Amino acid sequence: MANKSVGLSDPLYQYLLTNSVRESPLLAELREETSALPGAGMQITPEQGQFMALLVRLTGARRIVEIGVFTGYSALAMALALPEDGQLVACDIDPDWTAIAQRYWTRAGVANRIELRLGPALQTLDALLASGEAGHFDLAFIDADKTAYDGYYEHCLELLRPGGLILIDNVLWGGRVADATHSDPDTIAIRALNAKIRDDQRVSCSLVPIADGLMLALKHA
Ligand code: SAM
Ligand code: CA
């Protein structure tokens, strides 16, 4: 297969970081503090944060919904790219991890742009829809429990305006999506959603092999 993506050896990945990533001191500090936590591997990578911030600017997004906050890196990266009056609704269930997130959002001066909703994300998304928010969001980032990805995708499609963009993280799932020896619920859920989006005429899509794979799905009019 000559036309596949270039594989990133360690030196090449280091080159990419050194020659393209401008992680701000506060984002770097959040990465450092998070690295001491058991769940540190859940944090998005710096080049992915920068890519998502670019997508926020590229789409001119003003309202974002994020599902899966952890210690707040992805929310902070995107919120910094929002206009002053932009808003990011951040959904998570964990009060301890998101307390770290809030500390950094405040220090970065973007706490006023981020509304944390603690509770199961499907309930929060239902509540947003019930309060008349359908079609009122520009961008969604899905990065929480993988078995609920399909539900998050469907809710986000409703919340987005036509032309809105959904980002779905970990769609390559460490390679397990392409390895038939893996049939755990997370892998099955991600495989099913990838195949569904490929055939979903409601969106245009691209699976970008950055970090653990990021699916971009643009909602059609
Ligand atoms: N985007 C984050 C970042 O950049 O650091 C990483 C998110 S981490 C992979 C997944 C998060 O989803 C965890 O913080 C976890 O508490 C949260 N989560 C798991 N199940 C959830 C649910 N049902 N509703 C809301 N959040 C959930
Ligand atoms: Ca992730």
Coordinates of N, CA and C and ligand atoms in Angstrom, one line a residue:
M1 N 0.8 -1.2 0.0 CA 0.0 0.0 0.0 C 0.9 1.2 0.0
A2 N 1.2 1.8 -1.2 CA 2.1 2.9 -1.3 C 1.4 4.2 -0.9
N3 N 0.1 4.2 -0.9 CA -0.5 5.5 -0.7 C -1.0 5.8 0.8
K4 N -0.5 5.0 1.7 CA -1.0 5.2 3.1 C -0.2 6.4 3.7
S5 N -0.7 6.8 4.9 CA -0.1 7.9 5.6 C 1.4 7.5 5.9
V6 N 2.2 8.5 6.0 CA 3.6 8.2 6.5 C 3.5 7.8 8.0
G7 N 4.2 6.7 8.3 CA 4.2 6.3 9.7 C 5.1 7.3 10.5
L8 N 4.7 7.6 11.7 CA 5.5 8.5 12.5 C 6.5 7.8 13.5
S9 N 7.7 7.7 13.1 CA 8.7 7.1 14.0 C 8.9 8.1 15.1
D10 N 9.6 7.7 16.2 CA 9.8 8.7 17.3 C 10.5 10.0 16.8
P11 N 11.6 9.9 16.1 CA 12.3 11.1 15.6 C 11.4 12.0 14.7
L12 N 10.5 11.3 13.9 CA 9.7 12.1 13.0 C 8.6 12.8 13.9
Y13 N 8.1 12.1 14.9 CA 7.0 12.7 15.7 C 7.7 13.9 16.5
Q14 N 8.9 13.7 17.0 CA 9.6 14.8 17.7 C 9.8 16.0 16.7
Y15 N 10.1 15.7 15.5 CA 10.3 16.7 14.5 C 9.0 17.5 14.3
L16 N 7.9 16.8 14.2 CA 6.6 17.4 14.1 C 6.3 18.4 15.3
L17 N 6.6 17.8 16.5 CA 6.3 18.7 17.7 C 7.2 19.9 17.7
T18 N 8.5 19.7 17.4 CA 9.5 20.8 17.5 C 9.2 21.9 16.4
N19 N 8.7 21.4 15.3 CA 8.6 22.3 14.1 C 7.2 22.8 13.8
S20 N 6.2 22.4 14.7 CA 4.9 22.9 14.4 C 4.0 23.3 15.6
V21 N 4.4 22.8 16.8 CA 3.6 23.0 18.0 C 4.0 24.2 18.8
R22 N 3.0 25.0 19.1 CA 3.2 26.2 19.9 C 2.4 26.1 21.2
E23 N 2.6 25.1 22.0 CA 1.9 25.0 23.2 C 2.2 26.1 24.1
S24 N 1.1 26.8 24.6 CA 1.3 27.9 25.5 C 1.8 27.4 26.8
P25 N 2.5 28.3 27.6 CA 3.0 27.9 28.9 C 1.9 27.3 29.8
L26 N 0.7 27.8 29.8 CA -0.3 27.3 30.7 C -0.8 25.9 30.2
L27 N -0.9 25.7 28.9 CA -1.3 24.4 28.4 C -0.2 23.4 28.8
A28 N 1.0 23.8 28.7 CA 2.2 22.9 29.0 C 2.2 22.6 30.5
E29 N 1.8 23.6 31.3 CA 1.8 23.3 32.7 C 0.6 22.4 33.1
L30 N -0.5 22.5 32.4 CA -1.6 21.6 32.6 C -1.2 20.2 32.2
R31 N -0.5 20.1 31.1 CA 0.0 18.7 30.6 C 0.9 18.1 31.7
E32 N 1.8 19.0 32.2 CA 2.7 18.5 33.2 C 2.0 18.0 34.5
E33 N 1.0 18.9 35.0 CA 0.3 18.5 36.2 C -0.5 17.2 36.0
T34 N -1.1 17.1 34.8 CA -1.9 15.9 34.5 C -1.1 14.6 34.4
S35 N 0.2 14.8 34.0 CA 1.1 13.6 33.7 C 1.3 12.8 35.0
A36 N 1.0 13.4 36.2 CA 1.2 12.7 37.4 C -0.1 11.9 37.8
L37 N -1.1 12.0 37.1 CA -2.4 11.3 37.4 C -2.4 10.0 36.7
P38 N -3.1 9.0 37.3 CA -3.3 7.7 36.7 C -3.9 7.7 35.3
G39 N -4.8 8.7 35.0 CA -5.5 8.7 33.7 C -4.8 9.6 32.7
A40 N -3.5 9.9 32.9 CA -2.8 10.9 32.1 C -2.9 10.6 30.6
G41 N -2.9 9.4 30.3 CA -3.0 9.0 28.8 C -4.3 9.4 28.1
M42 N -5.3 9.8 28.9 CA -6.5 10.2 28.3 C -6.5 11.6 27.7
Q43 N -5.4 12.4 28.1 CA -5.3 13.8 27.6 C -5.0 13.8 26.1
I44 N -5.6 14.7 25.4 CA -5.2 14.8 24.0 C -3.8 15.3 23.8
T45 N -3.2 15.0 22.7 CA -1.8 15.4 22.5 C -1.7 16.9 22.1
P46 N -0.5 17.5 22.3 CA -0.4 19.0 21.9 C -0.7 19.3 20.5
E47 N -0.3 18.5 19.5 CA -0.5 18.8 18.1 C -2.0 18.6 17.8
Q48 N -2.7 17.7 18.5 CA -4.1 17.6 18.3 C -4.9 18.8 18.9
G49 N -4.4 19.3 20.1 CA -5.0 20.5 20.6 C -4.9 21.7 19.7
Q50 N -3.7 21.8 19.1 CA -3.5 22.9 18.2 C -4.3 22.7 16.9
F51 N -4.5 21.5 16.5 CA -5.3 21.2 15.3 C -6.8 21.6 15.6
M52 N -7.2 21.2 16.7 CA -8.6 21.5 17.1 C -8.8 23.0 17.3
A53 N -7.9 23.7 17.8 CA -8.0 25.2 18.0 C -8.0 25.8 16.6
L54 N -7.2 25.3 15.6 CA -7.3 25.7 14.3 C -8.7 25.5 13.6
L55 N -9.3 24.4 13.9 CA -10.6 24.1 13.4 C -11.6 25.0 14.0
V56 N -11.5 25.4 15.2 CA -12.4 26.4 15.8 C -12.3 27.7 15.1
R57 N -11.1 28.1 14.8 CA -10.9 29.4 14.1 C -11.4 29.3 12.6
L58 N -11.0 28.1 12.0 CA -11.4 27.9 10.6 C -12.9 27.9 10.4
T59 N -13.6 27.4 11.3 CA -15.1 27.3 11.2 C -15.8 28.6 11.7
G60 N -15.0 29.4 12.4 CA -15.6 30.6 13.0 C -16.6 30.2 14.1
A61 N -16.3 29.1 14.8 CA -17.2 28.6 15.8 C -17.4 29.6 16.9
R62 N -18.6 29.7 17.4 CA -18.9 30.6 18.6 C -19.5 29.8 19.7
R63 N -20.1 28.6 19.4 CA -20.7 27.8 20.5 C -20.2 26.3 20.2
I64 N -19.6 25.8 21.3 CA -19.0 24.4 21.2 C -19.6 23.6 22.3
V65 N -19.8 22.3 22.1 CA -20.2 21.4 23.2 C -19.1 20.3 23.2
E66 N -18.5 20.1 24.4 CA -17.5 19.1 24.6 C -18.0 18.0 25.5
I67 N -17.8 16.7 25.1 CA -18.2 15.6 25.9 C -16.9 14.8 26.3
G68 N -16.6 14.9 27.6 CA -15.3 14.3 28.1 C -14.3 15.4 28.3
V69 N -14.2 15.9 29.5 CA -13.4 17.1 29.8 C -12.0 16.6 30.5
F70 N -12.1 15.6 31.4 CA -10.9 15.2 32.2 C -10.3 16.5 32.8
T71 N -9.1 16.7 32.7 CA -8.5 17.9 33.4 C -8.5 19.2 32.5
G72 N -9.3 19.1 31.4 CA -9.6 20.4 30.7 C -8.7 20.8 29.6
Y73 N -7.8 20.0 29.1 CA -6.8 20.4 28.1 C -7.5 20.8 26.8
S74 N -8.4 19.8 26.3 CA -9.0 20.1 25.0 C -10.0 21.3 25.1
A75 N -10.7 21.4 26.2 CA -11.6 22.5 26.4 C -10.8 23.8 26.4
L76 N -9.7 23.8 27.1 CA -8.9 25.1 27.2 C -8.3 25.4 25.8
A77 N -7.8 24.4 25.1 CA -7.2 24.7 23.7 C -8.3 25.3 22.8
M78 N -9.5 24.8 22.9 CA -10.6 25.3 22.0 C -11.1 26.6 22.5
A79 N -11.3 26.8 23.8 CA -11.8 28.0 24.4 C -10.9 29.2 24.1
L80 N -9.6 29.0 24.1 CA -8.7 30.0 23.7 C -8.8 30.5 22.3
A81 N -9.4 29.6 21.4 CA -9.5 30.0 20.0 C -10.9 30.6 19.7
L82 N -11.8 30.6 20.8 CA -13.1 31.2 20.6 C -13.0 32.7 20.7
P83 N -14.0 33.4 20.1 CA -14.1 34.8 20.3 C -14.4 35.1 21.7
E84 N -14.2 36.4 22.2 CA -14.4 36.8 23.6 C -15.8 36.3 24.1
D85 N -16.8 36.5 23.2 CA -18.2 36.2 23.6 C -18.6 34.7 23.3
G86 N -17.6 33.9 22.9 CA -17.9 32.5 22.6 C -18.3 31.7 23.8
Q87 N -18.8 30.5 23.6 CA -19.2 29.6 24.7 C -18.9 28.2 24.5
L88 N -18.4 27.5 25.5 CA -18.2 26.1 25.4 C -18.9 25.4 26.5
V89 N -19.8 24.5 26.2 CA -20.5 23.7 27.2 C -19.7 22.4 27.4
A90 N -19.1 22.2 28.6 CA -18.2 21.1 28.9 C -18.9 20.1 29.8
C91 N -19.0 18.8 29.2 CA -19.7 17.8 29.9 C -18.8 16.7 30.5
D92 N -18.9 16.4 31.8 CA -18.2 15.3 32.4 C -18.9 14.9 33.7
I93 N -18.5 13.7 34.2 CA -19.1 13.2 35.4 C -18.1 13.4 36.6
D94 N -16.9 13.7 36.4 CA -15.9 13.6 37.5 C -15.6 15.0 38.1
P95 N -16.0 15.2 39.4 CA -15.8 16.5 40.0 C -14.3 16.8 40.3
D96 N -13.5 15.8 40.5 CA -12.1 16.0 40.9 C -11.3 16.4 39.7
W97 N -11.4 15.6 38.6 CA -10.6 16.0 37.4 C -11.0 17.4 36.9
T98 N -12.3 17.6 36.9 CA -12.8 18.9 36.3 C -12.5 20.1 37.3
A99 N -12.2 19.8 38.5 CA -11.7 20.9 39.4 C -10.4 21.4 38.9
I100 N -9.5 20.5 38.5 CA -8.2 20.9 37.9 C -8.5 21.7 36.7
A101 N -9.4 21.2 35.9 CA -9.7 21.9 34.6 C -10.2 23.4 34.9
Q102 N -11.0 23.5 35.9 CA -11.6 24.9 36.2 C -10.5 25.8 36.7
R103 N -9.5 25.2 37.4 CA -8.4 26.0 37.9 C -7.6 26.6 36.7
Y104 N -7.4 25.8 35.7 CA -6.6 26.3 34.6 C -7.4 27.2 33.7
W105 N -8.7 27.0 33.5 CA -9.6 27.8 32.7 C -9.6 29.3 33.3
T106 N -9.7 29.3 34.7 CA -9.7 30.6 35.4 C -8.3 31.3 35.1
R107 N -7.2 30.6 35.3 CA -5.9 31.2 35.2 C -5.7 31.7 33.7
A108 N -6.3 31.0 32.8 CA -6.2 31.4 31.4 C -7.1 32.5 31.0
G109 N -8.0 32.9 31.9 CA -8.9 34.0 31.6 C -10.1 33.6 30.7
V110 N -10.4 32.3 30.6 CA -11.5 31.9 29.7 C -12.6 31.2 30.5
A111 N -12.6 31.2 31.8 CA -13.6 30.6 32.6 C -15.0 31.1 32.3
N112 N -15.1 32.4 31.9 CA -16.4 33.0 31.5 C -16.9 32.4 30.2
R113 N -16.0 31.7 29.4 CA -16.5 31.1 28.2 C -16.9 29.7 28.3
I114 N -16.6 29.1 29.5 CA -16.8 27.6 29.6 C -17.8 27.4 30.7
E115 N -18.8 26.6 30.3 CA -19.9 26.2 31.3 C -19.7 24.7 31.6
L116 N -19.3 24.4 32.8 CA -19.1 22.9 33.1 C -20.5 22.4 33.5
R117 N -20.9 21.2 32.9 CA -22.1 20.5 33.3 C -21.7 19.2 33.8
L118 N -21.8 19.0 35.1 CA -21.4 17.7 35.7 C -22.6 16.8 35.7
G119 N -22.4 15.6 35.2 CA -23.5 14.6 35.1 C -23.3 13.8 33.9
P120 N -24.0 12.6 33.8 CA -23.9 11.8 32.5 C -24.2 12.7 31.3
A121 N -23.3 12.6 30.3 CA -23.4 13.5 29.2 C -24.7 13.4 28.4
L122 N -25.2 12.1 28.3 CA -26.4 11.9 27.5 C -27.6 12.7 28.1
Q123 N -27.6 12.8 29.5 CA -28.6 13.6 30.2 C -28.4 15.0 29.9
T124 N -27.2 15.5 29.9 CA -26.9 16.9 29.7 C -27.3 17.3 28.2
L125 N -27.0 16.4 27.3 CA -27.3 16.7 25.9 C -28.9 16.7 25.7
D126 N -29.5 15.8 26.4 CA -31.0 15.7 26.3 C -31.6 17.0 26.9
A127 N -31.0 17.5 28.0 CA -31.5 18.7 28.6 C -31.2 19.9 27.7
L128 N -30.1 19.9 27.0 CA -29.9 21.0 26.1 C -30.9 21.0 24.9
L129 N -31.2 19.8 24.4 CA -32.2 19.7 23.3 C -33.6 20.1 23.9
A130 N -33.9 19.7 25.1 CA -35.2 20.0 25.7 C -35.4 21.5 25.9
S131 N -34.2 22.2 26.1 CA -34.3 23.7 26.4 C -34.2 24.5 25.1
G132 N -34.4 23.8 23.9 CA -34.5 24.5 22.7 C -33.2 24.8 22.0
E133 N -32.1 24.1 22.3 CA -30.8 24.4 21.8 C -30.5 23.6 20.5
A134 N -31.4 22.9 20.0 CA -31.2 22.2 18.7 C -30.8 23.2 17.6
G135 N -29.7 22.8 16.9 CA -29.3 23.7 15.8 C -28.5 24.9 16.2
H136 N -28.2 25.0 17.5 CA -27.6 26.3 18.0 C -26.1 26.2 18.3
F137 N -25.5 25.0 18.0 CA -24.1 24.8 18.2 C -23.3 24.7 16.9
D138 N -22.1 25.2 16.9 CA -21.2 25.2 15.7 C -20.3 24.0 15.6
L139 N -19.9 23.5 16.8 CA -18.9 22.5 16.8 C -19.0 21.6 18.1
A140 N -18.8 20.3 17.9 CA -18.9 19.4 19.0 C -17.6 18.5 19.0
F141 N -17.1 18.2 20.3 CA -16.0 17.3 20.4 C -16.4 16.2 21.3
I142 N -16.3 15.0 20.8 CA -16.8 13.8 21.5 C -15.5 13.0 22.0
D143 N -15.4 12.8 23.3 CA -14.2 12.2 23.8 C -14.5 11.5 25.2
A144 N -15.7 11.0 25.4 CA -16.0 10.3 26.7 C -16.1 8.8 26.5
D145 N -16.9 8.2 27.3 CA -17.1 6.7 27.2 C -17.4 6.2 25.8
K146 N -16.6 5.3 25.3 CA -16.7 4.9 23.9 C -18.0 4.2 23.5
T147 N -18.6 3.4 24.5 CA -19.8 2.6 24.2 C -21.0 3.6 24.0
A148 N -20.9 4.8 24.4 CA -22.0 5.8 24.2 C -21.8 6.7 23.0
Y149 N -20.7 6.4 22.3 CA -20.3 7.3 21.2 C -21.5 7.5 20.2
D150 N -22.2 6.4 19.9 CA -23.3 6.6 18.9 C -24.3 7.5 19.4
G151 N -24.7 7.4 20.6 CA -25.7 8.3 21.2 C -25.2 9.8 21.2
Y152 N -23.9 9.9 21.6 CA -23.3 11.3 21.5 C -23.4 11.9 20.1
Y153 N -23.0 11.0 19.2 CA -23.0 11.5 17.8 C -24.4 12.0 17.3
E154 N -25.4 11.2 17.6 CA -26.8 11.5 17.2 C -27.3 12.8 17.9
H155 N -27.0 12.9 19.2 CA -27.4 14.1 19.9 C -26.7 15.3 19.4
C156 N -25.4 15.2 19.1 CA -24.6 16.3 18.6 C -25.1 16.7 17.2
L157 N -25.5 15.8 16.4 CA -26.0 16.1 15.1 C -27.2 17.0 15.2
E158 N -28.0 16.7 16.2 CA -29.2 17.6 16.5 C -28.9 18.9 17.0
L159 N -27.8 19.0 17.9 CA -27.5 20.2 18.5 C -26.8 21.2 17.5
L160 N -26.1 20.6 16.5 CA -25.4 21.4 15.5 C -26.3 22.1 14.5
R161 N -25.8 23.3 14.1 CA -26.5 24.0 12.9 C -26.0 23.2 11.7
P162 N -26.8 23.4 10.6 CA -26.3 22.9 9.3 C -24.9 23.5 9.0
G163 N -23.9 22.8 8.6 CA -22.6 23.3 8.4 C -21.7 23.2 9.7
G164 N -22.3 22.7 10.8 CA -21.6 22.5 12.0 C -20.7 21.3 11.9
L165 N -19.6 21.2 12.7 CA -18.6 20.2 12.6 C -18.5 19.4 13.9
I166 N -18.6 18.0 13.8 CA -18.4 17.1 14.9 C -17.0 16.5 14.8
L167 N -16.3 16.5 15.9 CA -15.0 15.9 16.0 C -15.1 14.7 17.0
I168 N -14.7 13.5 16.6 CA -14.8 12.3 17.4 C -13.4 11.8 17.6
D169 N -13.0 11.6 18.9 CA -11.7 11.2 19.2 C -11.5 9.7 19.3
N170 N -10.3 9.3 19.2 CA -9.9 7.9 19.4 C -10.5 6.9 18.4
V171 N -10.8 7.4 17.2 CA -11.5 6.5 16.2 C -10.6 5.4 15.6
L172 N -9.2 5.5 15.9 CA -8.3 4.4 15.5 C -8.1 3.5 16.6
W173 N -8.4 3.9 17.9 CA -8.4 3.1 19.1 C -7.1 2.2 19.2
G174 N -6.0 2.9 19.1 CA -4.7 2.2 19.2 C -4.5 1.1 18.2
G175 N -5.2 1.1 17.1 CA -5.1 0.1 16.1 C -6.1 -1.1 16.3
R176 N -6.8 -1.1 17.4 CA -7.7 -2.3 17.7 C -8.9 -2.3 16.7
V177 N -9.3 -1.2 16.2 CA -10.4 -1.2 15.2 C -10.1 -2.1 14.0
A178 N -8.8 -2.3 13.7 CA -8.5 -3.1 12.5 C -7.9 -4.4 12.9
D179 N -8.1 -4.8 14.1 CA -7.5 -6.1 14.6 C -8.6 -7.0 15.1
A180 N -8.9 -8.0 14.3 CA -10.1 -8.9 14.5 C -10.0 -9.6 15.8
T181 N -8.8 -9.7 16.4 CA -8.7 -10.4 17.7 C -9.3 -9.6 18.9
H182 N -9.7 -8.3 18.6 CA -10.3 -7.5 19.6 C -11.8 -7.4 19.4
S183 N -12.5 -7.8 20.4 CA -14.0 -7.7 20.3 C -14.6 -7.2 21.6
D184 N -13.9 -6.3 22.3 CA -14.4 -5.7 23.5 C -15.4 -4.6 23.1
P185 N -16.3 -4.3 24.1 CA -17.4 -3.3 23.8 C -16.9 -2.0 23.2
D186 N -15.8 -1.4 23.7 CA -15.3 -0.2 23.2 C -14.9 -0.3 21.8
T187 N -14.1 -1.3 21.4 CA -13.7 -1.5 20.1 C -14.9 -1.7 19.1
I188 N -15.8 -2.5 19.5 CA -17.0 -2.7 18.7 C -17.8 -1.4 18.5
A189 N -17.9 -0.6 19.5 CA -18.7 0.6 19.4 C -18.0 1.6 18.4
I190 N -16.7 1.7 18.5 CA -16.0 2.6 17.7 C -16.0 2.2 16.2
R191 N -15.8 0.8 16.0 CA -15.9 0.3 14.6 C -17.2 0.6 14.0
A192 N -18.3 0.4 14.8 CA -19.6 0.5 14.3 C -19.9 2.0 13.9
L193 N -19.4 2.9 14.8 CA -19.6 4.3 14.5 C -18.8 4.8 13.2
N194 N -17.6 4.3 13.1 CA -16.8 4.7 11.9 C -17.5 4.2 10.6
A195 N -18.0 3.0 10.7 CA -18.7 2.4 9.5 C -20.0 3.2 9.2
K196 N -20.7 3.5 10.3 CA -21.9 4.3 10.1 C -21.7 5.7 9.5
I197 N -20.7 6.4 10.0 CA -20.4 7.7 9.5 C -19.9 7.7 8.0
R198 N -19.2 6.7 7.7 CA -18.7 6.5 6.3 C -19.9 6.5 5.4
D199 N -21.0 5.9 5.8 CA -22.2 5.7 5.0 C -23.3 6.7 5.3
D200 N -23.0 7.7 6.2 CA -24.1 8.6 6.6 C -24.2 9.8 5.7
Q201 N -25.3 9.8 5.0 CA -25.5 10.9 4.0 C -25.8 12.2 4.6
R202 N -26.0 12.3 5.9 CA -26.3 13.5 6.6 C -25.0 14.4 6.8
V203 N -23.8 13.7 6.6 CA -22.5 14.4 6.9 C -21.6 14.2 5.7
S204 N -20.6 15.1 5.6 CA -19.3 14.8 4.9 C -18.3 14.4 6.0
C205 N -17.4 13.5 5.7 CA -16.5 13.1 6.7 C -15.1 12.9 6.3
S206 N -14.2 12.9 7.2 CA -12.8 12.5 7.0 C -12.2 12.0 8.3
L207 N -11.6 10.8 8.2 CA -10.9 10.2 9.4 C -9.4 10.7 9.3
V208 N -9.1 11.6 10.2 CA -7.7 12.2 10.2 C -6.8 11.4 11.1
P209 N -5.7 10.8 10.6 CA -4.9 9.9 11.4 C -3.9 10.7 12.3
I210 N -4.5 11.7 13.1 CA -3.7 12.5 14.0 C -3.9 11.8 15.4
A211 N -2.8 11.7 16.1 CA -2.8 11.1 17.5 C -3.5 9.7 17.4
D212 N -4.6 9.5 18.1 CA -5.3 8.2 18.0 C -6.5 8.2 17.0
G213 N -6.4 9.1 16.1 CA -7.5 9.2 15.1 C -8.6 10.1 15.4
L214 N -8.9 11.1 14.6 CA -9.9 12.1 14.8 C -10.8 12.1 13.6
M215 N -12.1 11.7 13.8 CA -13.1 11.8 12.8 C -13.7 13.1 12.7
L216 N -13.7 13.7 11.5 CA -14.4 15.0 11.3 C -15.7 14.7 10.5
A217 N -16.8 15.2 11.0 CA -18.1 15.0 10.3 C -18.8 16.3 10.2
L218 N -19.0 16.8 9.0 CA -19.6 18.1 8.8 C -21.1 17.9 8.5
K219 N -21.9 18.5 9.3 CA -23.4 18.3 9.1 C -23.9 19.1 7.8
H220 N -24.6 18.3 6.9 CA -25.1 18.9 5.7 C -26.3 19.8 6.0
A221 N -26.6 20.7 5.1 CA -27.8 21.5 5.3 C -29.1 20.6 5.1
Ligands
SAM1 N1 -10.8 15.6 26.3 C1 -10.0 15.4 27.5 C2 -8.6 16.0 27.5 O1 -8.3 16.6 26.5 O2 -7.9 15.9 28.4 C3 -9.9 13.9 27.8 C4 -11.3 13.2 28.1 S1 -11.1 11.6 28.9 C5 -10.6 10.7 27.5 C6 -12.8 11.0 29.1 C7 -13.6 11.8 30.1 O3 -15.0 11.3 29.9 C8 -13.3 11.5 31.5 O4 -12.9 12.7 32.2 C9 -14.5 10.9 32.2 O5 -14.8 11.3 33.5 C10 -15.6 11.4 31.2 N2 -16.8 10.5 31.1 C11 -16.9 9.2 31.2 N3 -18.2 8.7 31.1 C12 -18.9 9.9 31.0 C13 -20.3 10.1 30.9 N4 -21.2 9.1 30.9 N5 -20.7 11.4 30.8 C14 -19.8 12.4 30.9 N6 -18.5 12.3 30.9 C15 -18.1 11.0 31.0
CA2 CA -9.4 10.9 23.7

